[in-house]
Amino acid sequence: MERNDFFGLIASGMIGALTNVAHALYKRTCVGRRELLIRLIVSLLAIFPSYLLIEYMDIERDLAFIVGYLAGVLGDRVISEIYRREKEIFNFFSNKTGTGK
C-alpha cells in the first residue's frame, strides 16, 4: 500500500467513525461524554484491523477505502454486542452503578 493510499484509508476510517458518532448522537444512544468517547476510540481503533486485512489480501485502492469506512462505522458494533452481553464491563468503563441486567 502506498503512502497516499494509507492516508486515504485512515481518512475514510475517520469519516466512518465520525458518521458512527453522529448517528449515536442523532438516535440518542450515547447519554454521556464518556460513552461517546469510548465509542469514538473503538471506532478509530477498528481501522487498524482493516489495514491488516487490506495488506494481507492485497485489495485494490477503491475497495480499500470502502473497507476503511465500514470499519470506522461498524467498529464499535462488535464491541457494543460484547457490552450488551457483558454489561458489567461497560458499567465499569462508563462509571455506572448497578448490575445492568
GROMACS .gro file of C-alpha atoms in nm:
model
  101
    1MET     CA    1   0.000   0.000   0.000
    2GLU     CA    2   0.140   0.336  -0.098
    3ARG     CA    3   0.161   0.629   0.139
    4ASN     CA    4  -0.130   0.819  -0.023
    5ASP     CA    5  -0.348   0.510  -0.009
    6PHE     CA    6  -0.261   0.461   0.358
    7PHE     CA    7  -0.363   0.817   0.443
    8GLY     CA    8  -0.679   0.773   0.236
    9LEU     CA    9  -0.763   0.460   0.436
   10ILE     CA   10  -0.711   0.648   0.762
   11ALA     CA   11  -0.923   0.940   0.639
   12SER     CA   12  -1.207   0.715   0.523
   13GLY     CA   13  -1.196   0.528   0.855
   14MET     CA   14  -1.211   0.856   1.047
   15ILE     CA   15  -1.508   0.968   0.839
   16GLY     CA   16  -1.676   0.636   0.919
   17ALA     CA   17  -1.605   0.684   1.291
   18LEU     CA   18  -1.749   1.035   1.283
   19THR     CA   19  -2.054   0.902   1.099
   20ASN     CA   20  -2.095   0.645   1.375
   21VAL     CA   21  -2.073   0.912   1.645
   22ALA     CA   22  -2.316   1.140   1.461
   23HIS     CA   23  -2.561   0.851   1.431
   24ALA     CA   24  -2.529   0.778   1.803
   25LEU     CA   25  -2.598   1.141   1.886
   26TYR     CA   26  -2.893   1.152   1.647
   27LYS     CA   27  -3.050   0.836   1.791
   28ARG     CA   28  -2.955   0.942   2.145
   29THR     CA   29  -2.790   0.610   2.224
   30CYS     CA   30  -2.496   0.777   2.399
   31VAL     CA   31  -2.601   0.956   2.715
   32GLY     CA   32  -2.265   1.082   2.836
   33ARG     CA   33  -1.938   1.219   2.713
   34ARG     CA   34  -1.751   0.917   2.839
   35GLU     CA   35  -1.968   0.674   2.640
   36LEU     CA   36  -1.927   0.893   2.334
   37LEU     CA   37  -1.551   0.899   2.378
   38ILE     CA   38  -1.537   0.521   2.420
   39ARG     CA   39  -1.742   0.478   2.102
   40LEU     CA   40  -1.516   0.713   1.908
   41ILE     CA   41  -1.195   0.548   2.029
   42VAL     CA   42  -1.317   0.197   1.950
   43SER     CA   43  -1.430   0.308   1.604
   44LEU     CA   44  -1.091   0.463   1.536
   45LEU     CA   45  -0.909   0.155   1.663
   46ALA     CA   46  -1.110  -0.062   1.424
   47ILE     CA   47  -0.921   0.097   1.134
   48PHE     CA   48  -0.605  -0.098   1.222
   49PRO     CA   49  -0.751  -0.447   1.157
   50SER     CA   50  -0.891  -0.319   0.827
   51TYR     CA   51  -0.538  -0.209   0.729
   52LEU     CA   52  -0.407  -0.556   0.810
   53LEU     CA   53  -0.686  -0.712   0.604
   54ILE     CA   54  -0.612  -0.486   0.309
   55GLU     CA   55  -0.239  -0.559   0.322
   56TYR     CA   56  -0.292  -0.933   0.358
   57MET     CA   57  -0.549  -0.966   0.081
   58ASP     CA   58  -0.386  -0.702  -0.144
   59ILE     CA   59  -0.718  -0.526  -0.203
   60GLU     CA   60  -0.728  -0.253  -0.465
   61ARG     CA   61  -0.745   0.115  -0.372
   62ASP     CA   62  -1.116   0.196  -0.409
   63LEU     CA   63  -1.228  -0.113  -0.223
   64ALA     CA   64  -0.970  -0.040   0.048
   65PHE     CA   65  -1.133   0.296   0.117
   66ILE     CA   66  -1.474   0.131   0.144
   67VAL     CA   67  -1.335  -0.128   0.387
   68GLY     CA   68  -1.181   0.153   0.595
   69TYR     CA   69  -1.510   0.342   0.605
   70LEU     CA   70  -1.705   0.033   0.707
   71ALA     CA   71  -1.450  -0.047   0.976
   72GLY     CA   72  -1.498   0.302   1.120
   73VAL     CA   73  -1.876   0.284   1.105
   74LEU     CA   74  -1.920  -0.071   1.230
   75GLY     CA   75  -1.615  -0.094   1.454
   76ASP     CA   76  -1.800  -0.036   1.776
   77ARG     CA   77  -2.097  -0.256   1.681
   78VAL     CA   78  -1.899  -0.567   1.767
   79ILE     CA   79  -1.788  -0.410   2.094
   80SER     CA   80  -2.145  -0.298   2.164
   81GLU     CA   81  -2.260  -0.656   2.130
   82ILE     CA   82  -1.995  -0.767   2.375
   83TYR     CA   83  -2.102  -0.484   2.610
   84ARG     CA   84  -2.464  -0.592   2.578
   85ARG     CA   85  -2.370  -0.941   2.689
   86GLU     CA   86  -2.120  -0.835   2.949
   87LYS     CA   87  -2.284  -0.522   3.088
   88GLU     CA   88  -2.058  -0.508   3.393
   89ILE     CA   89  -1.758  -0.425   3.173
   90PHE     CA   90  -1.942  -0.136   3.013
   91ASN     CA   91  -2.069  -0.015   3.351
   92PHE     CA   92  -1.713  -0.019   3.482
   93PHE     CA   93  -1.583   0.195   3.196
   94SER     CA   94  -1.875   0.437   3.197
   95ASN     CA   95  -1.888   0.473   3.579
   96LYS     CA   96  -2.244   0.347   3.611
   97THR     CA   97  -2.363   0.166   3.920
   98GLY     CA   98  -2.582  -0.141   3.946
   99THR     CA   99  -2.576  -0.473   3.773
  100GLY     CA  100  -2.733  -0.355   3.445
  101LYS     CA  101  -2.919  -0.681   3.390
   0.00000   0.00000   0.00000
